[in-house]
PDB file of C-alpha atoms in Angstrom:
ATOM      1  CA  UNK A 182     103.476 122.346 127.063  1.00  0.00           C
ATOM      2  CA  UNK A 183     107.081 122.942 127.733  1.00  0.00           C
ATOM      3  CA  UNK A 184     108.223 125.783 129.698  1.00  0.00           C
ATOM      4  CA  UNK A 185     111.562 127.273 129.203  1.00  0.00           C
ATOM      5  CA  UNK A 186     113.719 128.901 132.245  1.00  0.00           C
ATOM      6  CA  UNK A 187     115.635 131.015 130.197  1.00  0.00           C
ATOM      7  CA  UNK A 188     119.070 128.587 130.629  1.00  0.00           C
ATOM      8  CA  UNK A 189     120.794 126.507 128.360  1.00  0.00           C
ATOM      9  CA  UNK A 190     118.906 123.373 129.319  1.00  0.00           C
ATOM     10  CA  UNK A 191     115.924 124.923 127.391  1.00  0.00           C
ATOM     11  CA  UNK A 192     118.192 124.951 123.978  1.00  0.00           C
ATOM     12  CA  UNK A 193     119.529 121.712 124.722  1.00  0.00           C
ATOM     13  CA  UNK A 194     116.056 119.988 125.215  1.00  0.00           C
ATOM     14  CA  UNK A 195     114.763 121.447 121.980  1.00  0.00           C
ATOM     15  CA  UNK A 196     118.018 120.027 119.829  1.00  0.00           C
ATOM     16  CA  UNK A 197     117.898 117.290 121.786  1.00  0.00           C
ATOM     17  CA  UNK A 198     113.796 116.882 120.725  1.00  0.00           C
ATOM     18  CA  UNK A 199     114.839 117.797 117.020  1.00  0.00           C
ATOM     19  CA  UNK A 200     117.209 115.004 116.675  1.00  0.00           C
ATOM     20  CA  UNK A 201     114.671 112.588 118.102  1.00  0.00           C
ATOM     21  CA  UNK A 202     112.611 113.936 115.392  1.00  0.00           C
ATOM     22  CA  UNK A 203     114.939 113.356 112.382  1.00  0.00           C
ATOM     23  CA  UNK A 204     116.048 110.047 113.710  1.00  0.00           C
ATOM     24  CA  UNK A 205     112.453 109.322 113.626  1.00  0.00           C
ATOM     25  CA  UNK A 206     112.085 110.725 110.252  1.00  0.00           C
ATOM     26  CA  UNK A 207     114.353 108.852 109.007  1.00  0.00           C
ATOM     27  CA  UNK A 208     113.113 105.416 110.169  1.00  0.00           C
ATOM     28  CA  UNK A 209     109.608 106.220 108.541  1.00  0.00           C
ATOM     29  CA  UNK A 210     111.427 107.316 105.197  1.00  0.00           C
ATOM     30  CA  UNK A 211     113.258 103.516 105.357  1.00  0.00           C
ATOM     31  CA  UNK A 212     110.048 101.814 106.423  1.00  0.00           C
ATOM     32  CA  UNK A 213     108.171 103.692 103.299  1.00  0.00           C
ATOM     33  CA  UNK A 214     111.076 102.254 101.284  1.00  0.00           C
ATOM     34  CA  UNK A 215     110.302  98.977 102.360  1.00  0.00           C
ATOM     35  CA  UNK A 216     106.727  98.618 101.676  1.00  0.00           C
ATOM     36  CA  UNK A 217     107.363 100.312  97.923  1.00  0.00           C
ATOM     37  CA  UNK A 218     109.300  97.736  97.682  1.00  0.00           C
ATOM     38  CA  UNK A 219     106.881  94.785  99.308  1.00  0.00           C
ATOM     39  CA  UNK A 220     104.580  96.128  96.914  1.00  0.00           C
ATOM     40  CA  UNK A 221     106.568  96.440  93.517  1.00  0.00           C
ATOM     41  CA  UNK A 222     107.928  92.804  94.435  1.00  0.00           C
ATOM     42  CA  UNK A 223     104.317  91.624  94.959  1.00  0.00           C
ATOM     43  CA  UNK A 224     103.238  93.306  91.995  1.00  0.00           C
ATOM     44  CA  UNK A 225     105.976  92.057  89.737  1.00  0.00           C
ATOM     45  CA  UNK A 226     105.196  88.112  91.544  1.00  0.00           C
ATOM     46  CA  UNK A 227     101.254  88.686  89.719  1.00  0.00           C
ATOM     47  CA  UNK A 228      99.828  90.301  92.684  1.00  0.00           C
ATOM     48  CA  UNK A 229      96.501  91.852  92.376  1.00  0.00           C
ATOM     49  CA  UNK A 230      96.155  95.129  93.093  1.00  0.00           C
ATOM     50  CA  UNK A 231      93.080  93.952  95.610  1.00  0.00           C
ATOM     51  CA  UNK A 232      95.151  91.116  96.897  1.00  0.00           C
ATOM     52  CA  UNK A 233      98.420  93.342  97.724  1.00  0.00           C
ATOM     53  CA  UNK A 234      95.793  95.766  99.600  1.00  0.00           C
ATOM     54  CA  UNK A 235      94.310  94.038 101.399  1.00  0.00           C
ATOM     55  CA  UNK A 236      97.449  92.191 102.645  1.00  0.00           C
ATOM     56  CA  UNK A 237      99.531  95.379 102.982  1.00  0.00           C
ATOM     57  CA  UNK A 238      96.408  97.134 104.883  1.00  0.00           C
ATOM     58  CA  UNK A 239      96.330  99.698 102.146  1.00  0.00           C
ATOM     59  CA  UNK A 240      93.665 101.457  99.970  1.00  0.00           C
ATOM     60  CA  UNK A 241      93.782 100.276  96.112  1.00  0.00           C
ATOM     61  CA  UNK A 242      94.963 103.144  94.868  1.00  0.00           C
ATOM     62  CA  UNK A 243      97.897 103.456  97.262  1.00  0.00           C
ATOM     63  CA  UNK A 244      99.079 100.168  96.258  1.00  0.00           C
ATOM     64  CA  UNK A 245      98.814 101.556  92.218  1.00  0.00           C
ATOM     65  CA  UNK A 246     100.868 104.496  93.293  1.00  0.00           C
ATOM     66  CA  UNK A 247     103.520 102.564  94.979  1.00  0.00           C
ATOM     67  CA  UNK A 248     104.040 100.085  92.365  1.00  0.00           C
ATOM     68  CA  UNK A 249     103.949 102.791  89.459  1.00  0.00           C
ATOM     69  CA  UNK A 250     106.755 102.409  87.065  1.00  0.00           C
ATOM     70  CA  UNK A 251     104.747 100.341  84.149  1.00  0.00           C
ATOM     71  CA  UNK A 252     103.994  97.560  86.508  1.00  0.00           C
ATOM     72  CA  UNK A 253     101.632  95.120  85.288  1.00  0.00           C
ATOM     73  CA  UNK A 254      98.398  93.772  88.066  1.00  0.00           C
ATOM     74  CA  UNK A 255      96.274  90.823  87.073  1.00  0.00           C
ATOM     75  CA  UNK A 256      93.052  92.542  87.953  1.00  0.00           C
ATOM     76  CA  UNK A 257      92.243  96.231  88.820  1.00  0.00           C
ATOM     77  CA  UNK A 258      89.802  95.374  91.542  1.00  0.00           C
TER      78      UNK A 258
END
């Protein structure tokens, strides 16, 4: 747990933390991107919805909602 002194360093530790944080959010919000778009390209390529899954190291139904749109799977299992 972080203890503050009651300077400035305290403030400038916790922007410094919160920037860290955004940065970080941001790289997770580019690497979700990515694997939508892994998946919808896998999808669209006659992917199975059990093959992409188990590829991508995700649960069936994640891979469904990632390649939503009207996408078309050769099986459901």
């Amino acid at each position: 747990m972080m203890q503050t002194t009651g300077d400035a360093s305290g403030g400038e530790e916790t922007a410094a933390a919160a920037a860290d944080l955004e940065s970080q959010e941001w790289h997770l919000d580019q690497l979700a991107g990515d694997l939508e778009t892994a998946v919808v390209r896998a999808a669209d390529a006659g992917g199975s919805v059990a093959a992409i899954a188990e590829a991508a190291h995700l649960e069936p139904r994640d891979v469904q909602d990632l390649a939503a749109g009207g996408r078309q799977f050769v099986d459901v299992g």
